PDB file of C-alpha atoms in Angstrom:
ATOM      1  CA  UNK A   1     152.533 126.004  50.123  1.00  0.00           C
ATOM      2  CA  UNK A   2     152.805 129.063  48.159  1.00  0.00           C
ATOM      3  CA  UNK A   3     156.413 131.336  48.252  1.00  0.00           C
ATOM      4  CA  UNK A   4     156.076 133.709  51.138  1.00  0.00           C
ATOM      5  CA  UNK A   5     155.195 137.071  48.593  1.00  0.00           C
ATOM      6  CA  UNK A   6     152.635 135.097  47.266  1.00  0.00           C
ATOM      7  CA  UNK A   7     151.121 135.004  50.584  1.00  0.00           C
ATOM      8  CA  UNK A   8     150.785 138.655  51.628  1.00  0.00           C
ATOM      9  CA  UNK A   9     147.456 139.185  49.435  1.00  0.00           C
ATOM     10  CA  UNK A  10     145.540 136.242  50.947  1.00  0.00           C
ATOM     11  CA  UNK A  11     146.534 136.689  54.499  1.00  0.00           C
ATOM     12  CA  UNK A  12     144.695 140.166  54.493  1.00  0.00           C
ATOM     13  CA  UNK A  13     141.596 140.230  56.324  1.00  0.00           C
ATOM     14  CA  UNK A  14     138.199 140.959  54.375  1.00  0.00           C
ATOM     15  CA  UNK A  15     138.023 144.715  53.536  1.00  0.00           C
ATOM     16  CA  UNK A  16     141.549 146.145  54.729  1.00  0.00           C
ATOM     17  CA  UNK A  17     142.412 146.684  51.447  1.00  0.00           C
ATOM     18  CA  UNK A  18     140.766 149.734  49.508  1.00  0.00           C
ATOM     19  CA  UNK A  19     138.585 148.725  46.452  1.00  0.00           C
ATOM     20  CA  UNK A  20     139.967 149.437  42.796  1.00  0.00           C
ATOM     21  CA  UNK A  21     137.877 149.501  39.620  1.00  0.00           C
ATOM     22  CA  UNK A  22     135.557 146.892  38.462  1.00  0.00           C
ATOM     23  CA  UNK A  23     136.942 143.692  36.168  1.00  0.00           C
ATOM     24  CA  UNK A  24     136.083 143.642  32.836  1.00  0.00           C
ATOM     25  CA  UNK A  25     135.477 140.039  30.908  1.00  0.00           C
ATOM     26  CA  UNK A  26     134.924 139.148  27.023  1.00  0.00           C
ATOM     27  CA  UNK A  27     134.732 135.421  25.641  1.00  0.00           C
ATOM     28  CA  UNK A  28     137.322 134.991  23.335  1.00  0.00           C
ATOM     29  CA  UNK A  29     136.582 133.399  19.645  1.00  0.00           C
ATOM     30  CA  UNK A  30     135.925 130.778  18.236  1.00  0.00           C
ATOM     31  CA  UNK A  31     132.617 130.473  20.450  1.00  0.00           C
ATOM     32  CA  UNK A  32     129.888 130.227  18.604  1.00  0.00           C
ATOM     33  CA  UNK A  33     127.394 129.969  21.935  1.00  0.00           C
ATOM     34  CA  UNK A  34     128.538 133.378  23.344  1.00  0.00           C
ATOM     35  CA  UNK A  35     128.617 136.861  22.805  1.00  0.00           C
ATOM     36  CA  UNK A  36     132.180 138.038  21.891  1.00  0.00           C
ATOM     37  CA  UNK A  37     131.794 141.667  23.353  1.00  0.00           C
ATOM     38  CA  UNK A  38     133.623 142.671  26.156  1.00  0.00           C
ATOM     39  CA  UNK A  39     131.470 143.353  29.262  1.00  0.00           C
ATOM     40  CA  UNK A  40     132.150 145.406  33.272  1.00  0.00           C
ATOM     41  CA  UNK A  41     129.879 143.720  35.951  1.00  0.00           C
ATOM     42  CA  UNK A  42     128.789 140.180  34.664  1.00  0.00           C
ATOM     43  CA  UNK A  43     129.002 138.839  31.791  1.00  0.00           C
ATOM     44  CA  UNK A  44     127.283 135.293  30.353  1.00  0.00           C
ATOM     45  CA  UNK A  45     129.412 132.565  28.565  1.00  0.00           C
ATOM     46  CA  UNK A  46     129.473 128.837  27.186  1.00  0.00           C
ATOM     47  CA  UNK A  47     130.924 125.903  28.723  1.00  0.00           C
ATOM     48  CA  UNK A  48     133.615 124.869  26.338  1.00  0.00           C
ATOM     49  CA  UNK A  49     134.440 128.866  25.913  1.00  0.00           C
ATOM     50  CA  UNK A  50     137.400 131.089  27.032  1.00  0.00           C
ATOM     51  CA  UNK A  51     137.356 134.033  29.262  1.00  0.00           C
ATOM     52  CA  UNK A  52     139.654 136.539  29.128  1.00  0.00           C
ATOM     53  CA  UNK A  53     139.688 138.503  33.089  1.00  0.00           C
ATOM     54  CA  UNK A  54     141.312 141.556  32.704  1.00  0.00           C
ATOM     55  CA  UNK A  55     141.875 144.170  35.690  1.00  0.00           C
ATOM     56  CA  UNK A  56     143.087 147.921  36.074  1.00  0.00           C
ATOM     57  CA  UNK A  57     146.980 148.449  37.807  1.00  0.00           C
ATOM     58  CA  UNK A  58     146.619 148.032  41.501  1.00  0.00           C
ATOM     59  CA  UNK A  59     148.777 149.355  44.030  1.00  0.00           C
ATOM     60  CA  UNK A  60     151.075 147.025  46.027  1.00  0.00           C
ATOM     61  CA  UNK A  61     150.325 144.964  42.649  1.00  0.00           C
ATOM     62  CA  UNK A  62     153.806 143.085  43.153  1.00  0.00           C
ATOM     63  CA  UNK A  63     152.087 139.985  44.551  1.00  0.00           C
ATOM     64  CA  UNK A  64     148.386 139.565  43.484  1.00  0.00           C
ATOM     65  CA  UNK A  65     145.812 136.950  43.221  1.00  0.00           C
ATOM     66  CA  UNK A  66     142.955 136.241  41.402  1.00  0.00           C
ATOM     67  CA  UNK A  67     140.328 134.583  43.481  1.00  0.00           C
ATOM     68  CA  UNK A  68     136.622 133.452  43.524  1.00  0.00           C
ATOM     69  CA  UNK A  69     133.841 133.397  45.269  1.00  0.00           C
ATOM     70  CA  UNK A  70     130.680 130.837  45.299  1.00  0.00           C
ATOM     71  CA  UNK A  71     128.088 131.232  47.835  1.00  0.00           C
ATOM     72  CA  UNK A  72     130.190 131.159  51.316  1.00  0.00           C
ATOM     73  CA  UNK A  73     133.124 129.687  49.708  1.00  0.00           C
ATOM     74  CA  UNK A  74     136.511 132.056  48.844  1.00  0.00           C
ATOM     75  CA  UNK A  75     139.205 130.401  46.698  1.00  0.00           C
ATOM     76  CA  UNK A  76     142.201 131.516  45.085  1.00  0.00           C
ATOM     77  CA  UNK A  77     142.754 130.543  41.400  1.00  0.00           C
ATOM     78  CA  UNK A  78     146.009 131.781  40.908  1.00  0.00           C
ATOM     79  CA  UNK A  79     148.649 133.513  42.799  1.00  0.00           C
ATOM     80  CA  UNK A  80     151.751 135.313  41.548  1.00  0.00           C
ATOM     81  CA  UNK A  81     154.561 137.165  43.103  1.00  0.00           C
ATOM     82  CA  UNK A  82     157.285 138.946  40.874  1.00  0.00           C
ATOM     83  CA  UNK A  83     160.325 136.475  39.977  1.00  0.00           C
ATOM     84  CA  UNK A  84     157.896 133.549  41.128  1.00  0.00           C
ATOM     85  CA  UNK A  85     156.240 131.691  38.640  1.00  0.00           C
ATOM     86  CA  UNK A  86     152.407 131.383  39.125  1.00  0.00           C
ATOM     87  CA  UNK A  87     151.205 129.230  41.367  1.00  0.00           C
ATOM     88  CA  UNK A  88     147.586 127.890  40.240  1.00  0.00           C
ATOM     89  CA  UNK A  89     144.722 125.930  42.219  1.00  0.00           C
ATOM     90  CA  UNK A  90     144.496 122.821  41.165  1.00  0.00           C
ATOM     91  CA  UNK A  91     140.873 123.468  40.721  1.00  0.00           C
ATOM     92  CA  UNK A  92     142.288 125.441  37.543  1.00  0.00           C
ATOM     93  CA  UNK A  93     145.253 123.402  36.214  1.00  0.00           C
ATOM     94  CA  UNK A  94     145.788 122.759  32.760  1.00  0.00           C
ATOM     95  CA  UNK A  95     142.535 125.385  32.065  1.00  0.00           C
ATOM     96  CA  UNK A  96     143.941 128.812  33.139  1.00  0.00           C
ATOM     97  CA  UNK A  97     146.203 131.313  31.451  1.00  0.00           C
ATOM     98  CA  UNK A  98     148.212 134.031  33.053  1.00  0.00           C
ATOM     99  CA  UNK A  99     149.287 137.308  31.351  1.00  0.00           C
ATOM    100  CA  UNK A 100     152.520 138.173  33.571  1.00  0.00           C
ATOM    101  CA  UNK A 101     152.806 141.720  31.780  1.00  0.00           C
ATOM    102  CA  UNK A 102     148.924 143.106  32.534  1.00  0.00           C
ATOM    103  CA  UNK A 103     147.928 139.988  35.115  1.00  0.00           C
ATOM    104  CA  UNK A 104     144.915 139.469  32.893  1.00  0.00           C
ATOM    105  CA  UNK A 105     143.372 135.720  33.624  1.00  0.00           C
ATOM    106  CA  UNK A 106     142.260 133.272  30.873  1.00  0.00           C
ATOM    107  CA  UNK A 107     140.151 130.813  31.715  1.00  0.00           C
ATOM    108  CA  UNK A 108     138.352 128.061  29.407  1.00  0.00           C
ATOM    109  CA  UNK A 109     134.996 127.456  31.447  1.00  0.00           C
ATOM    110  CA  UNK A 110     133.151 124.295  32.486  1.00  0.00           C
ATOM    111  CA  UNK A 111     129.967 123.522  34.972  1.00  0.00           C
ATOM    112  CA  UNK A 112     130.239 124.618  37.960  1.00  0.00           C
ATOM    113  CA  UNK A 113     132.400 128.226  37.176  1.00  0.00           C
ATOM    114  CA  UNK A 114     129.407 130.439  37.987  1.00  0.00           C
ATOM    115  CA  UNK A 115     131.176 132.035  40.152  1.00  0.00           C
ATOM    116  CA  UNK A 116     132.206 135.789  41.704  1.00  0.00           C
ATOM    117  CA  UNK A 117     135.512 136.798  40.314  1.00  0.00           C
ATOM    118  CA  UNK A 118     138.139 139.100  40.883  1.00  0.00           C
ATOM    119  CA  UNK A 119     141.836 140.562  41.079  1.00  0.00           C
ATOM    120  CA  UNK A 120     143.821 141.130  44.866  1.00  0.00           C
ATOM    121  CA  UNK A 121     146.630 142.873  45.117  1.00  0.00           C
ATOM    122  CA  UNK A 122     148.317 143.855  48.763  1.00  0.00           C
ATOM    123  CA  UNK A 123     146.838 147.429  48.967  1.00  0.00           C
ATOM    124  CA  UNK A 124     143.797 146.882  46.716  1.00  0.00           C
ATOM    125  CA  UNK A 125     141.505 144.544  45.382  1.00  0.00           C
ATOM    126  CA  UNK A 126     138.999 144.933  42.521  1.00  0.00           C
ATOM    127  CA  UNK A 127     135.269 144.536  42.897  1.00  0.00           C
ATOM    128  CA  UNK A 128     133.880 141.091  42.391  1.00  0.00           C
ATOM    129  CA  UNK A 129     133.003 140.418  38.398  1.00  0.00           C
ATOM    130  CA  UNK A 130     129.847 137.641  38.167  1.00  0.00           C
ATOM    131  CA  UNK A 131     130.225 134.962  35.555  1.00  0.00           C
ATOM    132  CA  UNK A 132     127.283 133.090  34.357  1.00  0.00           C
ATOM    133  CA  UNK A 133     128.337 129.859  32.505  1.00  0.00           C
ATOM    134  CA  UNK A 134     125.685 128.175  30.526  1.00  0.00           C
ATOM    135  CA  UNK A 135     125.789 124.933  28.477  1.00  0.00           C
ATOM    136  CA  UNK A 136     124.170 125.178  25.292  1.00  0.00           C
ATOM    137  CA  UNK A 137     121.512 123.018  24.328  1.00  0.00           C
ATOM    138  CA  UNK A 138     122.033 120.095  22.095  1.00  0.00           C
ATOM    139  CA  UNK A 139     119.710 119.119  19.234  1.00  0.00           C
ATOM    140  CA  UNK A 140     116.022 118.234  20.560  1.00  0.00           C
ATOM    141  CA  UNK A 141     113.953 115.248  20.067  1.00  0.00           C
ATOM    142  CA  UNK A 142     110.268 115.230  19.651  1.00  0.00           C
ATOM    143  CA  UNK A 143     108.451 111.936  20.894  1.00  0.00           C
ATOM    144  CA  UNK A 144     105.235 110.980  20.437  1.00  0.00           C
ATOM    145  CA  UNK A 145     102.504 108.756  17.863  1.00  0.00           C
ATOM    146  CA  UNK A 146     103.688 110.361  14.135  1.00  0.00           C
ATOM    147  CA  UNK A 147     100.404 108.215  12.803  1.00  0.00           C
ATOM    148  CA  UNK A 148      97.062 109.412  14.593  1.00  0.00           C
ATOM    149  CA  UNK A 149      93.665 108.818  13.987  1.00  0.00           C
ATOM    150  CA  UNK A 150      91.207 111.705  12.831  1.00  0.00           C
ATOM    151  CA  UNK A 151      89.362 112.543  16.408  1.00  0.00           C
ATOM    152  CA  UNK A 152      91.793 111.303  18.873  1.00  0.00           C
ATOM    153  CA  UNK A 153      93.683 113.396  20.952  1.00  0.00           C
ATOM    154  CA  UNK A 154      97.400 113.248  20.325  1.00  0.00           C
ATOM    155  CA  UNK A 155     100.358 114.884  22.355  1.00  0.00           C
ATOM    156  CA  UNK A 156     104.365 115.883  21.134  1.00  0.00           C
ATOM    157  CA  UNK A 157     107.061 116.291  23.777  1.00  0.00           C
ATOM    158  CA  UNK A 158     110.133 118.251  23.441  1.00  0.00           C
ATOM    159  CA  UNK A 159     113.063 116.900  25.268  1.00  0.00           C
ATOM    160  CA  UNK A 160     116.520 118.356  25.817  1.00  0.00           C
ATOM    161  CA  UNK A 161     119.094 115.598  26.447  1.00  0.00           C
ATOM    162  CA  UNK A 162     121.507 118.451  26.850  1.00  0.00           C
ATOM    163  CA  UNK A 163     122.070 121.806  28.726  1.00  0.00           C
ATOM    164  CA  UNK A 164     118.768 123.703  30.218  1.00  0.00           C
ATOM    165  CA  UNK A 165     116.149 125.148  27.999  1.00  0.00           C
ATOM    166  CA  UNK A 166     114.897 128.937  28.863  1.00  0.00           C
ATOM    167  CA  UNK A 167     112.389 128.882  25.891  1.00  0.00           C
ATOM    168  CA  UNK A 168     110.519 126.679  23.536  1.00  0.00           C
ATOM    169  CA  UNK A 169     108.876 127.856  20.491  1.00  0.00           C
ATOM    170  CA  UNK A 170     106.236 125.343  18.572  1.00  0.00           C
ATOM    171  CA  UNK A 171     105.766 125.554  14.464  1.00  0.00           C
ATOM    172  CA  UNK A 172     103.857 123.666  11.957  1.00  0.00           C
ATOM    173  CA  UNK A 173     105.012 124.250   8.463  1.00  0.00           C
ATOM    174  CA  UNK A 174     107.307 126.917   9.087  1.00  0.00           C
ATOM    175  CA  UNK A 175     104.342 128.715  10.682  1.00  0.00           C
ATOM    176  CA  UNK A 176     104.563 129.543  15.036  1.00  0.00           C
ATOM    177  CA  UNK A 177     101.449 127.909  16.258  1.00  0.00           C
ATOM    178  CA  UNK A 178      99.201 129.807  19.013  1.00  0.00           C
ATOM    179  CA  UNK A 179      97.489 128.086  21.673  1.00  0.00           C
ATOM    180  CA  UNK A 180      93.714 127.716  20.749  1.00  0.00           C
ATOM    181  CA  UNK A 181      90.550 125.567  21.532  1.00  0.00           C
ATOM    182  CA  UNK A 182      92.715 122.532  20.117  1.00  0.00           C
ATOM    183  CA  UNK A 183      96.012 123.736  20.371  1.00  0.00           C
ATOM    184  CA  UNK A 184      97.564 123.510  23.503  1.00  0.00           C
ATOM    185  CA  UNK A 185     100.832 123.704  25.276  1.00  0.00           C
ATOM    186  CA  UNK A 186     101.770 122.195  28.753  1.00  0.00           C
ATOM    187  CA  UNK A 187     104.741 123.792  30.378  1.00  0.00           C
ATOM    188  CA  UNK A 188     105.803 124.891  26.839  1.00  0.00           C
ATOM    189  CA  UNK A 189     107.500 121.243  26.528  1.00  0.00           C
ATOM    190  CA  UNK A 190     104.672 119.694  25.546  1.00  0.00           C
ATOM    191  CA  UNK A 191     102.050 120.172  22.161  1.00  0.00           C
ATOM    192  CA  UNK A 192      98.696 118.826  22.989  1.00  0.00           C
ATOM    193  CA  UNK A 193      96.394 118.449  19.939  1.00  0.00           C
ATOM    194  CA  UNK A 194      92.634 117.794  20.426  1.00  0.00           C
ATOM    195  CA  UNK A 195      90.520 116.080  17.979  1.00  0.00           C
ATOM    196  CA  UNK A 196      93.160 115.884  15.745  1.00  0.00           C
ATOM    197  CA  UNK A 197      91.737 116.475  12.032  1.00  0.00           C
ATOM    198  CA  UNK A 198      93.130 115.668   8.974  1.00  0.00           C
ATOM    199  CA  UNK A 199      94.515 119.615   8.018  1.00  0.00           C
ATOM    200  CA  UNK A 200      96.410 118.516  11.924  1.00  0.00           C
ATOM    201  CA  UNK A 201      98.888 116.448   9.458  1.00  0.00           C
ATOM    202  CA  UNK A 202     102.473 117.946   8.710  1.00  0.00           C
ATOM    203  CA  UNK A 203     105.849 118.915  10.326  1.00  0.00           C
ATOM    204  CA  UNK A 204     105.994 120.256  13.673  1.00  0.00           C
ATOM    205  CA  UNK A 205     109.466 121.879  14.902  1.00  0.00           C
ATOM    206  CA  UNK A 206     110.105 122.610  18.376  1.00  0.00           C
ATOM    207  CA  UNK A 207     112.916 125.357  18.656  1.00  0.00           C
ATOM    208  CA  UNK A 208     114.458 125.634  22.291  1.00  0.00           C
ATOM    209  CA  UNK A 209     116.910 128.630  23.399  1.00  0.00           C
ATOM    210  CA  UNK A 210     119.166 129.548  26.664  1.00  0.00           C
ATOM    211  CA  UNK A 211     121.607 132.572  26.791  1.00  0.00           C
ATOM    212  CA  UNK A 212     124.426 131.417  24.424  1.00  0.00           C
ATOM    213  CA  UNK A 213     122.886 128.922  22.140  1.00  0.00           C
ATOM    214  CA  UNK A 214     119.497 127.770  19.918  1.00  0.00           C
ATOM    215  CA  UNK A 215     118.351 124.583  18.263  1.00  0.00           C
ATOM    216  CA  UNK A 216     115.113 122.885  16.857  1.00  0.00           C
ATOM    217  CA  UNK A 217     114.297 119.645  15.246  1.00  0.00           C
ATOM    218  CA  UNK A 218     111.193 118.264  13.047  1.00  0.00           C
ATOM    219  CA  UNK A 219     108.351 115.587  13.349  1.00  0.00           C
ATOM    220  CA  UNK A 220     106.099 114.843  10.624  1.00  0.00           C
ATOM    221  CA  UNK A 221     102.778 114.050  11.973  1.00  0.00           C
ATOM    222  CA  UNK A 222     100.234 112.252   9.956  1.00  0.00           C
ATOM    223  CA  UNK A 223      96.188 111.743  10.832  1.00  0.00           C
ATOM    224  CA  UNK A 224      93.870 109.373   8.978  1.00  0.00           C
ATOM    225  CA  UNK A 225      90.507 108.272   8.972  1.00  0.00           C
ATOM    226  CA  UNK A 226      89.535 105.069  10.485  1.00  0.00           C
ATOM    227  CA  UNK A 227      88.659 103.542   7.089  1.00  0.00           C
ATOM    228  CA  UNK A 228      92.118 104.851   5.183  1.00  0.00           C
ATOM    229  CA  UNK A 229      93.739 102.088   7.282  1.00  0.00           C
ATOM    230  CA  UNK A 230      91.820  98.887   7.511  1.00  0.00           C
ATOM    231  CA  UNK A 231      90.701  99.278   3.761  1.00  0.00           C
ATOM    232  CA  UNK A 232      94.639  98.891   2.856  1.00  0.00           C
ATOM    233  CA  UNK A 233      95.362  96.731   5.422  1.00  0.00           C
ATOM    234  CA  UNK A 234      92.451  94.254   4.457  1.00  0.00           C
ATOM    235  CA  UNK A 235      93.265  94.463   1.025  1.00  0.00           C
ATOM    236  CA  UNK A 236      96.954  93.641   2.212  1.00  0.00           C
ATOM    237  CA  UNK A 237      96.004  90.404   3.870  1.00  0.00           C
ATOM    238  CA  UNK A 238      93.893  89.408   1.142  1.00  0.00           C
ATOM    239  CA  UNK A 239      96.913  89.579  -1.263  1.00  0.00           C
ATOM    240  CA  UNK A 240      99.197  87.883   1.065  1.00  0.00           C
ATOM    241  CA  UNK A 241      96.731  85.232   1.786  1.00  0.00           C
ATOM    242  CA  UNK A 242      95.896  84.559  -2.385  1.00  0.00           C
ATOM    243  CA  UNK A 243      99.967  84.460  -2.845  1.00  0.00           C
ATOM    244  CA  UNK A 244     100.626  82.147  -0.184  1.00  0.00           C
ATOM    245  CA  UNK A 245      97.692  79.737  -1.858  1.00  0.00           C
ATOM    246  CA  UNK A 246      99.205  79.650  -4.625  1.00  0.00           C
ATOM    247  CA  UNK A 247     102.542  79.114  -3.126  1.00  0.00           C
ATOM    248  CA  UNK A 248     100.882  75.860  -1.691  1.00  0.00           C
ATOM    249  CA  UNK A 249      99.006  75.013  -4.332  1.00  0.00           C
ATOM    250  CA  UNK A 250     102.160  75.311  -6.609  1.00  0.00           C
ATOM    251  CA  UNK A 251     104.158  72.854  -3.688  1.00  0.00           C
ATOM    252  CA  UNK A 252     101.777  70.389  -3.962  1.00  0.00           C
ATOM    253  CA  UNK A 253     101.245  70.453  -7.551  1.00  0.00           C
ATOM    254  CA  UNK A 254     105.581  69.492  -7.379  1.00  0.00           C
ATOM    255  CA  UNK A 255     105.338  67.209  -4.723  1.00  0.00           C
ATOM    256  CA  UNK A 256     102.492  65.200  -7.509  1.00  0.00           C
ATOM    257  CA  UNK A 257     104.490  65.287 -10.529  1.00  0.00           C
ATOM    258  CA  UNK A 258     108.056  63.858  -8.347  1.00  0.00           C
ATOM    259  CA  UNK A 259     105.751  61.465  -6.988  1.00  0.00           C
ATOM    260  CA  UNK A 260     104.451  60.117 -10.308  1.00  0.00           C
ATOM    261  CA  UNK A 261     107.995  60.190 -11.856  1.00  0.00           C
ATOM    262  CA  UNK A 262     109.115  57.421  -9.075  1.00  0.00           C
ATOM    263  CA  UNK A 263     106.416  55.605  -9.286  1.00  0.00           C
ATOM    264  CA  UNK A 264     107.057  55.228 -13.149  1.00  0.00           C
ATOM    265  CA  UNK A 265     110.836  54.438 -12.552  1.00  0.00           C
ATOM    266  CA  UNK A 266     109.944  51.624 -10.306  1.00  0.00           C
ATOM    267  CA  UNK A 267     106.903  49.934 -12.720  1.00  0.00           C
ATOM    268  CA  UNK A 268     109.816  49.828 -15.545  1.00  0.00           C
TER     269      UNK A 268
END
């Protein structure tokens, strides 16, 4: 149960108390995924970041609350009366921060913390601030055949083991490919070549971006004629096959000579 003053902000019904200025957010550093600059409205972050929520004085701002809102669902993350120490949803434990001089709100974000935000005080409360929490995209891989024959049709898929892609980009040498005759891209995740050719051979990087982070990998794609393979591969056997001859050969020829020097120990 929270004290009693820590109750007068949340027992107010919906819209009895007058509306103060907006929130204002910034993600504090080091975040590499985010955009450091403060922002009023909404503001887009990483998960693994920290928020700093800060708010204007409100009236009657001796008991307050910070609180959320997800679809239907109202919550309070933090309550805190004067000469009370804060009392914090356990939602929030070991993850929040509370500024007792300015009542600003640090929060370090994970999934799931999309969510409306804002400051209540008895008399006031500030319009809700939206915070979009992203996870950034770990490092792709690209699967599919690296060695393809010249005139087959050969396909590269870019998968994201981690976070949600918003874009994919496709190069070949450092150069952005364009969808052509050959070229082709299903649902962006996907390189389709047609009738591969030989000039088809050579790295392909797919580079995949959300809101707070970008990554890429390489695959080096080789295409050969029909005759570049079972020309090597022939001659490969063949060489195995003569050393493995002579391997027998060279057994039997031993197996002779021990044979003949027991049969010469016995006759003396």
């Amino acid at each position: 149960m929270f004290p009693v003053p820590l109750l007068l902000p949340l027992l107010l019904a919906p819209g009895s108390a007058t509306v103060a200025p907006g929130v204002t957010a910034r993600t504090l550093a080091p975040c590499y995924s985010a955009d450091l600059r403060p922002a009023a409205g909404s503001l887009v972050s990483a998960v693994g970041c920290t928020v700093l929520l800060t708010a204007p004085a409100l009236r009657g701002s001796r008991a307050v609350s910070w609180e959320y809102r997800a679809g239907s669902e109202d919550g309070v993350i933090l309550s805190y009366g004067f000469h009370h120490p804060p009392n914090v949803s356990h939602l929030y434990e070991k993850r929040v921060t509370f500024n007792e001089s300015n009542l600003s709100l640090q929060v370090v974000l994970q999934r799931g913390d999309s969510r409306l935000y804002r400051l209540r005080a008895l008399e006031e409360a500030t319009t809700w601030f939206h915070l979009h929490v992203v996870e950034p995209l770990s490092q792709p891989k690209i699967v599919g055949n690296s060695w393809v024959e010249a005139g087959s049709n050969t396909k590269l898929v870019c998968n994201v083991l981690q976070g949600k892609a918003d874009a994919y980009w496709w190069m070949k040498n450092g150069v952005l490919l364009v969808e052509s005759e050959r070229i082709q891209f299903v649902e962006n995740t996907t390189l389709c070549i047609l009738r591969a050719s030989i000039s088809d051979s050579g790295y392909y990087t797919c580079i995949v971006s959300n809101a707070v982070s970008q990554n890429e990998t390489s695959f080096l794609l080789k295409v050969h004629h029909y005759t570049n393979v079972v020309l090597p591969v022939m001659l490969t056997c063949v060489i195995i096959g003569s050393l493995a001859g002579v391997f027998v050969w060279y057994q039997r020829r031993e197996d002779s000579c021990d044979n003949c020097c027991r049969t010469g120990s016995v006759l003396l």
